[in-house]
PDB file of C-alpha atoms in Angstrom:
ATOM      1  CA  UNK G   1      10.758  -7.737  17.359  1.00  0.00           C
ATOM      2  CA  UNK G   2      13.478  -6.216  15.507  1.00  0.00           C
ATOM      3  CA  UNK G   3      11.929  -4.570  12.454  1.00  0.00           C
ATOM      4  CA  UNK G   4       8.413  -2.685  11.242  1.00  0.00           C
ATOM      5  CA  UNK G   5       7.404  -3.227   8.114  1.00  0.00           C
ATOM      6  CA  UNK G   6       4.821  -0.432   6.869  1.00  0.00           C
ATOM      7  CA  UNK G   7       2.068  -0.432   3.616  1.00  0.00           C
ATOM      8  CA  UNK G   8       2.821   2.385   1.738  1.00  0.00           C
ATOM      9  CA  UNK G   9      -0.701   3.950   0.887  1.00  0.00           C
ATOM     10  CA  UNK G  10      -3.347   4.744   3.527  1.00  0.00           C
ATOM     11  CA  UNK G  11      -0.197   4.115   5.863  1.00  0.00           C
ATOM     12  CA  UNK G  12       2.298   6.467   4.788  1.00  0.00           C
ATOM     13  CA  UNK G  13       1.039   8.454   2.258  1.00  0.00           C
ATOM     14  CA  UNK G  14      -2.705   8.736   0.738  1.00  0.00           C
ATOM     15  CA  UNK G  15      -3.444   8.159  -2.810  1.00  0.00           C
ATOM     16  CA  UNK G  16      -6.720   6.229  -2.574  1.00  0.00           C
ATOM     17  CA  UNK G  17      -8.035   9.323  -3.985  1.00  0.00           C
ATOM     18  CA  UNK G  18      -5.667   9.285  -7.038  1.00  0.00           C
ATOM     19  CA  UNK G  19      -6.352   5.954  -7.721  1.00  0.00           C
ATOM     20  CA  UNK G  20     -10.228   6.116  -7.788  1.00  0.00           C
ATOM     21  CA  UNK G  21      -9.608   9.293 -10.035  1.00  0.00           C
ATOM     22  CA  UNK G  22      -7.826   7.223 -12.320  1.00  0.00           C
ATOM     23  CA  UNK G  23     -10.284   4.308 -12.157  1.00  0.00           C
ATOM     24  CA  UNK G  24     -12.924   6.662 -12.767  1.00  0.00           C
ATOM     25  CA  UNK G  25     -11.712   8.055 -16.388  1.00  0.00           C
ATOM     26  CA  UNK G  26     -10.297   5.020 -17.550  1.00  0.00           C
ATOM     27  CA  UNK G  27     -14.178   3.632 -16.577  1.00  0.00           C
ATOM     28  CA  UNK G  28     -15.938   6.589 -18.511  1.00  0.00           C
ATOM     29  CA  UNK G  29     -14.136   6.097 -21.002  1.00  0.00           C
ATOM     30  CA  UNK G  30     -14.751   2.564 -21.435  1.00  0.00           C
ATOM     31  CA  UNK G  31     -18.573   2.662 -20.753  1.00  0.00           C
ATOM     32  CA  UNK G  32     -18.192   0.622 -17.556  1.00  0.00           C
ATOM     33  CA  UNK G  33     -20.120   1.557 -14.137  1.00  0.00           C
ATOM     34  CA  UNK G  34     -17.997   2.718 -11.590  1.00  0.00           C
ATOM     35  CA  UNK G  35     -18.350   4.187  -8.331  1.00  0.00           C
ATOM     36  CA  UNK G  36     -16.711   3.930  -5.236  1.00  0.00           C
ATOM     37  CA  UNK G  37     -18.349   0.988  -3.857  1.00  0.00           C
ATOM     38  CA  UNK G  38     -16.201  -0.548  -6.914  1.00  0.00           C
ATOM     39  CA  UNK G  39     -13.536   1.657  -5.685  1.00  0.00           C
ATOM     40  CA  UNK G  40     -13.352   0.044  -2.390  1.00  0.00           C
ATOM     41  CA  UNK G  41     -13.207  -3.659  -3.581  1.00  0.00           C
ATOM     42  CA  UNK G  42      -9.569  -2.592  -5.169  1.00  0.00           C
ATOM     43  CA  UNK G  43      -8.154  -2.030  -2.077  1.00  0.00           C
ATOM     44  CA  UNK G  44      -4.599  -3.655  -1.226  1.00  0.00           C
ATOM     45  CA  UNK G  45      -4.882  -5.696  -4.610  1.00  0.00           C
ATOM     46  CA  UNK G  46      -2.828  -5.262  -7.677  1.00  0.00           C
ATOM     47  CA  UNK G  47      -3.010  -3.207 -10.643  1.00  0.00           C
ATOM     48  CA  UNK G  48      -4.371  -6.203 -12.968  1.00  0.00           C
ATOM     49  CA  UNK G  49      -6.477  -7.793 -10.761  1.00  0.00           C
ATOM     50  CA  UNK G  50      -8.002  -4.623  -9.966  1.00  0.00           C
ATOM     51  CA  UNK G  51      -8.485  -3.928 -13.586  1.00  0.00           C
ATOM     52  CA  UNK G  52     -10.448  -7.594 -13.942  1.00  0.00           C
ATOM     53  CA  UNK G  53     -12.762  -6.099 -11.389  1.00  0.00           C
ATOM     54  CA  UNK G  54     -13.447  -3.045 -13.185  1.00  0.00           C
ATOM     55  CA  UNK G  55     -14.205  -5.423 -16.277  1.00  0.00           C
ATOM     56  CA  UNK G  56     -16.457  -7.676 -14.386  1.00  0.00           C
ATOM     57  CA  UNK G  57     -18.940  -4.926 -15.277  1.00  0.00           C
ATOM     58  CA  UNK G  58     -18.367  -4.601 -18.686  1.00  0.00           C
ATOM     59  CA  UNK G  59     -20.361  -4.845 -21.536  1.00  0.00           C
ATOM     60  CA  UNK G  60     -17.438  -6.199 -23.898  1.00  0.00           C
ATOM     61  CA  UNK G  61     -15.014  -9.147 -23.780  1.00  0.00           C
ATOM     62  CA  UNK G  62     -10.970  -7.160 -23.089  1.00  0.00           C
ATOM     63  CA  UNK G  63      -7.991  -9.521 -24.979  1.00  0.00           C
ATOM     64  CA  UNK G  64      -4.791  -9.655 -23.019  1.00  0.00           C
ATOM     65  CA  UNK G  65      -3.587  -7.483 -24.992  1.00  0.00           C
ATOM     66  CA  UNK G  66      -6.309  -4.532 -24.546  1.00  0.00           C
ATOM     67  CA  UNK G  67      -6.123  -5.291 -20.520  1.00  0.00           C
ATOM     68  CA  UNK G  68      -2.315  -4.232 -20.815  1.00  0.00           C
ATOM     69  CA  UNK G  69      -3.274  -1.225 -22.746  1.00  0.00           C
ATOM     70  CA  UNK G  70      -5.659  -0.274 -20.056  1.00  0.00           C
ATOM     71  CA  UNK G  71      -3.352  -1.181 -17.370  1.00  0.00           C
ATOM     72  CA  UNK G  72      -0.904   0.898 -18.358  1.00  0.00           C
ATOM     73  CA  UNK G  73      -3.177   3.826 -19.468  1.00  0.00           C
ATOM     74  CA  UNK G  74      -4.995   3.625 -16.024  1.00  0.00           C
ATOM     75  CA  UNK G  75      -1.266   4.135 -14.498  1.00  0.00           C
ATOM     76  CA  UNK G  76      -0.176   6.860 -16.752  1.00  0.00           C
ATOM     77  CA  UNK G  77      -3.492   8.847 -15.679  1.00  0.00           C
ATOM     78  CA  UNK G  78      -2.138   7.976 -11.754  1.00  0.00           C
ATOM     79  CA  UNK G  79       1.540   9.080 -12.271  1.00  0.00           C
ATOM     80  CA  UNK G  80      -0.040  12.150 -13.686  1.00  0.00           C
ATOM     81  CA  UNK G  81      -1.875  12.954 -10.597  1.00  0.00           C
ATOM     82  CA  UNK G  82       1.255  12.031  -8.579  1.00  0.00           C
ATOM     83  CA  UNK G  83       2.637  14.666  -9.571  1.00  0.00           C
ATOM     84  CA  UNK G  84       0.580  16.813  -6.976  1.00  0.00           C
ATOM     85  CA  UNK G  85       2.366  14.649  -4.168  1.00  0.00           C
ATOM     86  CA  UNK G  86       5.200  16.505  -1.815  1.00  0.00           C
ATOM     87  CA  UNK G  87       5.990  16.401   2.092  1.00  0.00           C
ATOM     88  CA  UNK G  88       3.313  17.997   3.116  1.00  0.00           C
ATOM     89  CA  UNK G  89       0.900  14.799   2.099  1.00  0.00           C
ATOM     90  CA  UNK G  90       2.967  12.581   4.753  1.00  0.00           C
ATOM     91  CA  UNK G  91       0.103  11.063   7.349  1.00  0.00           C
ATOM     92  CA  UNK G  92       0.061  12.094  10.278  1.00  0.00           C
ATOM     93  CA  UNK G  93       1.866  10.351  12.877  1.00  0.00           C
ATOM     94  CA  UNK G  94       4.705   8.880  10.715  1.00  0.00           C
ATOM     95  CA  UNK G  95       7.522  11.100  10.976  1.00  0.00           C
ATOM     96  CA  UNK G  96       7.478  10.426  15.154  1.00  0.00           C
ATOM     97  CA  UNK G  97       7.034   6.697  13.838  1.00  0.00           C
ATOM     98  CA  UNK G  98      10.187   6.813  12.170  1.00  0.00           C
ATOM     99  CA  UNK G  99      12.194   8.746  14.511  1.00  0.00           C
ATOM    100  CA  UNK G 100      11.068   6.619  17.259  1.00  0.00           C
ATOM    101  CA  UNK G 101      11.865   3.250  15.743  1.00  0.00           C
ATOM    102  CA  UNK G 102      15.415   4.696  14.558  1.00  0.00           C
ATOM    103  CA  UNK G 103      15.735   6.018  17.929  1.00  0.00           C
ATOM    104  CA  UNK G 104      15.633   2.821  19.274  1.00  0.00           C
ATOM    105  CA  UNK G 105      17.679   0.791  16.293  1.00  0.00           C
ATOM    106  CA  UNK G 106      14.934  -0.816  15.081  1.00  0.00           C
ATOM    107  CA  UNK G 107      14.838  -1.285  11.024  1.00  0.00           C
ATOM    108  CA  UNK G 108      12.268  -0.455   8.846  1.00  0.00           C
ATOM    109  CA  UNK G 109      10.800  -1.496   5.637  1.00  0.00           C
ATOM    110  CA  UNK G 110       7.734  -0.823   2.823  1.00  0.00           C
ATOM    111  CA  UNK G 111       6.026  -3.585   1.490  1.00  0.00           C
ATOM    112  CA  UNK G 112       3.723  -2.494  -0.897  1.00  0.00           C
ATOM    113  CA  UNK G 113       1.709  -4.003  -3.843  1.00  0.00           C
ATOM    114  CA  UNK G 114       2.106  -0.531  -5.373  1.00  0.00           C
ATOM    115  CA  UNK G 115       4.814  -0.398  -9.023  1.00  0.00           C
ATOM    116  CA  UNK G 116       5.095   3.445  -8.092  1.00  0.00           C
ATOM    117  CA  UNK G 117       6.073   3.240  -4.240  1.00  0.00           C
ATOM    118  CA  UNK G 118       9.737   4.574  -5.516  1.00  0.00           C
ATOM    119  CA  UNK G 119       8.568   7.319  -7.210  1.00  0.00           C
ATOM    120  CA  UNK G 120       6.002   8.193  -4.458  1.00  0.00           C
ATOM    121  CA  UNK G 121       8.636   7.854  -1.974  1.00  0.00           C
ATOM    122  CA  UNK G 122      10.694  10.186  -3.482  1.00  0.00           C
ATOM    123  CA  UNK G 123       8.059  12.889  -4.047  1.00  0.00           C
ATOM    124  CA  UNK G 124       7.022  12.943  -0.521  1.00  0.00           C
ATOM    125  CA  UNK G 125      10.674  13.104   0.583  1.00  0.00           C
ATOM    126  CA  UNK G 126      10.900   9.634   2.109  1.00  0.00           C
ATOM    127  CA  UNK G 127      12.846   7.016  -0.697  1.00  0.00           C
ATOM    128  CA  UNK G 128      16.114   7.120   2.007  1.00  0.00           C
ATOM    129  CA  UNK G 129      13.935   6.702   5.209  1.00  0.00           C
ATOM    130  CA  UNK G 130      13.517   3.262   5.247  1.00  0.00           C
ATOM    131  CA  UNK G 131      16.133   0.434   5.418  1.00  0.00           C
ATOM    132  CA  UNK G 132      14.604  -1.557   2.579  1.00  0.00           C
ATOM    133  CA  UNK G 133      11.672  -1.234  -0.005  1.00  0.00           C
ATOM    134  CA  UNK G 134       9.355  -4.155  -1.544  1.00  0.00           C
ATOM    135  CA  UNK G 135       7.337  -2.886  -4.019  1.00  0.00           C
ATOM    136  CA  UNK G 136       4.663  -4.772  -6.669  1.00  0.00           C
ATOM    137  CA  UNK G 137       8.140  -4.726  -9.346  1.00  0.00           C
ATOM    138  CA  UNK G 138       9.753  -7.462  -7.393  1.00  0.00           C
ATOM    139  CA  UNK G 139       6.764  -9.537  -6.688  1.00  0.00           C
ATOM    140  CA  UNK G 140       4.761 -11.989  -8.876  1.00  0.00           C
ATOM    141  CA  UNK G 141       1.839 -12.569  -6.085  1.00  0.00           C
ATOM    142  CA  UNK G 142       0.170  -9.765  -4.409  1.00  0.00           C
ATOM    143  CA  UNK G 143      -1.700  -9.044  -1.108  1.00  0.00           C
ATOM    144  CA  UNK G 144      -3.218 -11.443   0.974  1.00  0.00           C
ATOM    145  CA  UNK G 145      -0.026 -13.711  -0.524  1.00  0.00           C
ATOM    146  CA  UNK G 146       2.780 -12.696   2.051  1.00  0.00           C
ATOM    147  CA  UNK G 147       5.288 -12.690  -0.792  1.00  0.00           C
ATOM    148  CA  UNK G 148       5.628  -8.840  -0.542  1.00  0.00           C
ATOM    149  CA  UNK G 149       6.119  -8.809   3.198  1.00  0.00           C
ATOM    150  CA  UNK G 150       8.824 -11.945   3.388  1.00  0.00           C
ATOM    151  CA  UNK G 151      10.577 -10.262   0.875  1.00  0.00           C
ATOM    152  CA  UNK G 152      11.002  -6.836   2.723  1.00  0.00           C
ATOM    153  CA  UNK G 153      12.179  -9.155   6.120  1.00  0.00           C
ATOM    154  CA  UNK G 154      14.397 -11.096   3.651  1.00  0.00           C
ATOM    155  CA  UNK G 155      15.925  -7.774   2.656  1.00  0.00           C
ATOM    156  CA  UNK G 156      16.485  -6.430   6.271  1.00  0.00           C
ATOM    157  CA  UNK G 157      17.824  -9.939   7.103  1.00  0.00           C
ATOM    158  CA  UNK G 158      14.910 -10.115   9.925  1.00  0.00           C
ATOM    159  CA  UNK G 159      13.786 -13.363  10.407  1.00  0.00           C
ATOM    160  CA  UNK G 160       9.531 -12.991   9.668  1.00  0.00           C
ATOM    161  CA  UNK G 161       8.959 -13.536  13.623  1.00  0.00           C
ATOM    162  CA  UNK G 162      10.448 -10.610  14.453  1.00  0.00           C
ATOM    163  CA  UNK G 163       8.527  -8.745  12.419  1.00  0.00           C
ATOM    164  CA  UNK G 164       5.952  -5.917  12.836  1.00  0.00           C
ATOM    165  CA  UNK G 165       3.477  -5.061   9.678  1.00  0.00           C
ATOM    166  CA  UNK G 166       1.548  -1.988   9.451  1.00  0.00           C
ATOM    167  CA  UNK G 167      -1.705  -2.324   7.650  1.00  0.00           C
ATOM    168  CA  UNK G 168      -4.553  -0.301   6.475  1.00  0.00           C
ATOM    169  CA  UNK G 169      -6.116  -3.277   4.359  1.00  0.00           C
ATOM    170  CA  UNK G 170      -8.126  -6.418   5.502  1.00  0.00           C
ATOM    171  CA  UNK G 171      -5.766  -8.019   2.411  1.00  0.00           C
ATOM    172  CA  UNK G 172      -2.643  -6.855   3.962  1.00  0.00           C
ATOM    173  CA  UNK G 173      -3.781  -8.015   7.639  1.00  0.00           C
ATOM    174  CA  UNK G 174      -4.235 -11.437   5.963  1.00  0.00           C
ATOM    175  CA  UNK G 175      -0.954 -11.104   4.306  1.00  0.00           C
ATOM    176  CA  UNK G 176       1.002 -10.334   7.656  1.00  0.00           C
ATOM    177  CA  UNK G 177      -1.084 -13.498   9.589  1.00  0.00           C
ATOM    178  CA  UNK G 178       0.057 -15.670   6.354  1.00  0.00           C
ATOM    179  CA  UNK G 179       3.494 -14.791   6.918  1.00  0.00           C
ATOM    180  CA  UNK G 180       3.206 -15.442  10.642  1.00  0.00           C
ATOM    181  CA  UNK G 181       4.278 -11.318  11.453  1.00  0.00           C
ATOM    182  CA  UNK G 182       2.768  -9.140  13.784  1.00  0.00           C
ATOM    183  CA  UNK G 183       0.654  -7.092  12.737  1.00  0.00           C
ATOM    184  CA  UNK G 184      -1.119  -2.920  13.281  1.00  0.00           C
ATOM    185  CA  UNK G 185      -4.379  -2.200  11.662  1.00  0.00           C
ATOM    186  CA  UNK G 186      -5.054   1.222  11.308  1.00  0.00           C
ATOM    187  CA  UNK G 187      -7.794   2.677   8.959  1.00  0.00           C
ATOM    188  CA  UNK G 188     -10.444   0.593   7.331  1.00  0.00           C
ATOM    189  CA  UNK G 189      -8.852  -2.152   8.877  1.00  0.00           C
ATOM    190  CA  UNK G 190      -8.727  -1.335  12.073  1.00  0.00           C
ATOM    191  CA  UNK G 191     -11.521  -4.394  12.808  1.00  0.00           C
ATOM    192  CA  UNK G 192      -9.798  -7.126  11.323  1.00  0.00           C
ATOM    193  CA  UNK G 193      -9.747 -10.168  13.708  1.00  0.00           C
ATOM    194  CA  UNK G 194      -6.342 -11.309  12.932  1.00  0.00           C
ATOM    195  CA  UNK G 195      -4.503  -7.699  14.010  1.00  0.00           C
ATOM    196  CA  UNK G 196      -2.732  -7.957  16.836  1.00  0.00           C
ATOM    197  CA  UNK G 197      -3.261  -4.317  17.599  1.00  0.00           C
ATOM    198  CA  UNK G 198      -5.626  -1.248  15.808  1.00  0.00           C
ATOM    199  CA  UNK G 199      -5.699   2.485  15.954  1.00  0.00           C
ATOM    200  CA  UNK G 200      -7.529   4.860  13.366  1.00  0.00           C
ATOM    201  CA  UNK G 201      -4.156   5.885  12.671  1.00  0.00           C
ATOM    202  CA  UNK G 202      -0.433   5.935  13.355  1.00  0.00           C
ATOM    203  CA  UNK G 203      -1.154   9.654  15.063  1.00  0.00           C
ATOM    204  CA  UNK G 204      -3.139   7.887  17.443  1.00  0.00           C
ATOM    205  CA  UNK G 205      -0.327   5.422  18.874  1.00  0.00           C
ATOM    206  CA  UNK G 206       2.442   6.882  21.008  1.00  0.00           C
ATOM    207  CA  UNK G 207       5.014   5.221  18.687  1.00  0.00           C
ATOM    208  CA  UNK G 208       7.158   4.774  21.622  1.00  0.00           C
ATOM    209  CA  UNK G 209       4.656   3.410  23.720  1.00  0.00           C
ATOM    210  CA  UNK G 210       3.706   0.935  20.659  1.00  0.00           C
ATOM    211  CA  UNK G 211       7.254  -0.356  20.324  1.00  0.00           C
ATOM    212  CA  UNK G 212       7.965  -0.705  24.047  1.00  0.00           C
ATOM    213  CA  UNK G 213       4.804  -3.272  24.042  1.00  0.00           C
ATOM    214  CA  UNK G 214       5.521  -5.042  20.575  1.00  0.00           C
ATOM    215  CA  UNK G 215       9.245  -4.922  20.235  1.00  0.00           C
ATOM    216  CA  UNK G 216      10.416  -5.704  23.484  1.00  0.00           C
TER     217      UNK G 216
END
């Protein structure tokens, strides 16, 4: 293994709370039920095809054209709360993650379905940490596709074999499988059959320990 390739929220950084915020006024103001049973079926999927959820529930018919509107006025309510994001929101665990696999010359990416994982990057102090960045701008399929994840090896110029993927989605755990990587489950997705290894969180994993077994 030569390279880790880490989601960016639930992983890194939270925002799950952000995002059902956002969800939840766009939904009010719509007139559509939402709650966080919703909430949870967004997970690791994009913007839009979390939006057709949401609309699965409502009581009109949304044009193209309206679903961009609320797209994009869903994500202006999110940047908004982004705002509130600095340092001190970094997960526990990832700084010695990072040091460790730096330590030990081993790259490191984000792949994430996310169109904002530059800007969060940068609020939380991280956009230079990693060696490359995939994001949900320079992908047309997202999570359980593997697009995101080839993409970030591509960039490193790691072959996907030699690859590590750090997951807090059952959609990203399928995504890693389908791009035949390696993959940690941590969070919500700490049971999914196809990881390779699980831990509530990176905080929980001696990093060095982790790499040792994985990368070596």
């Amino acid at each position: 293994m030569k390279a880790v390739i880490f989601d960016l929220d639930g992983v890194i950084v939270s925002t799950d709370e952000y995002h059902y915020q956002a969800w939840l006024r766009l939904a009010e103001e719509e007139g559509i039920p939402f709650d966080r049973d919703v909430n949870e079926k967004l997970r690791g999927v994009s913007r839009m095809e979390s939006l057709d959820i949401i609309l699965g529930g409502a009581s009109r018919t949304y044009s193209m054209e309206d679903r961009a509107a609320l797209a994009e006025r869903k994500n202006r309510y999110y940047r908004e709360l982004l705002e509130q994001l600095s340092p001190s929101h970094i997960l526990p665990g990832v700084p010695a993650w990072l040091y460790a696999l730096k330590s030990q010359g081993i790259l490191s990416a984000i792949g994430s379905s996310s169109k904002n994982a530059k800007a969060i990057l940068y609020k939380i102090g991280l956009l230079n940490a990693f060696d490359a960045i995939a994001d949900g701008n320079d992908i047309v399929n997202s999570k359980p596709d593997p697009e995101v994840f080839l993409l970030a090896a591509r960039r490193m110029g790691i072959p996907p074999s030699a690859c590590l993927v750090v997951e807090d989605a059952d959609a990203g755990i399928e995504a890693a499988a389908a791009a035949q990587m390696k993959s940690l489950a941590v969070g919500s997705a700490a049971r999914h059959p196809k990881a390779d290894l699980s831990a509530p969180d990176l905080a929980s994993l001696d990093a060095k320990t982790v790499i040792h077994q994985l990368l070596f």
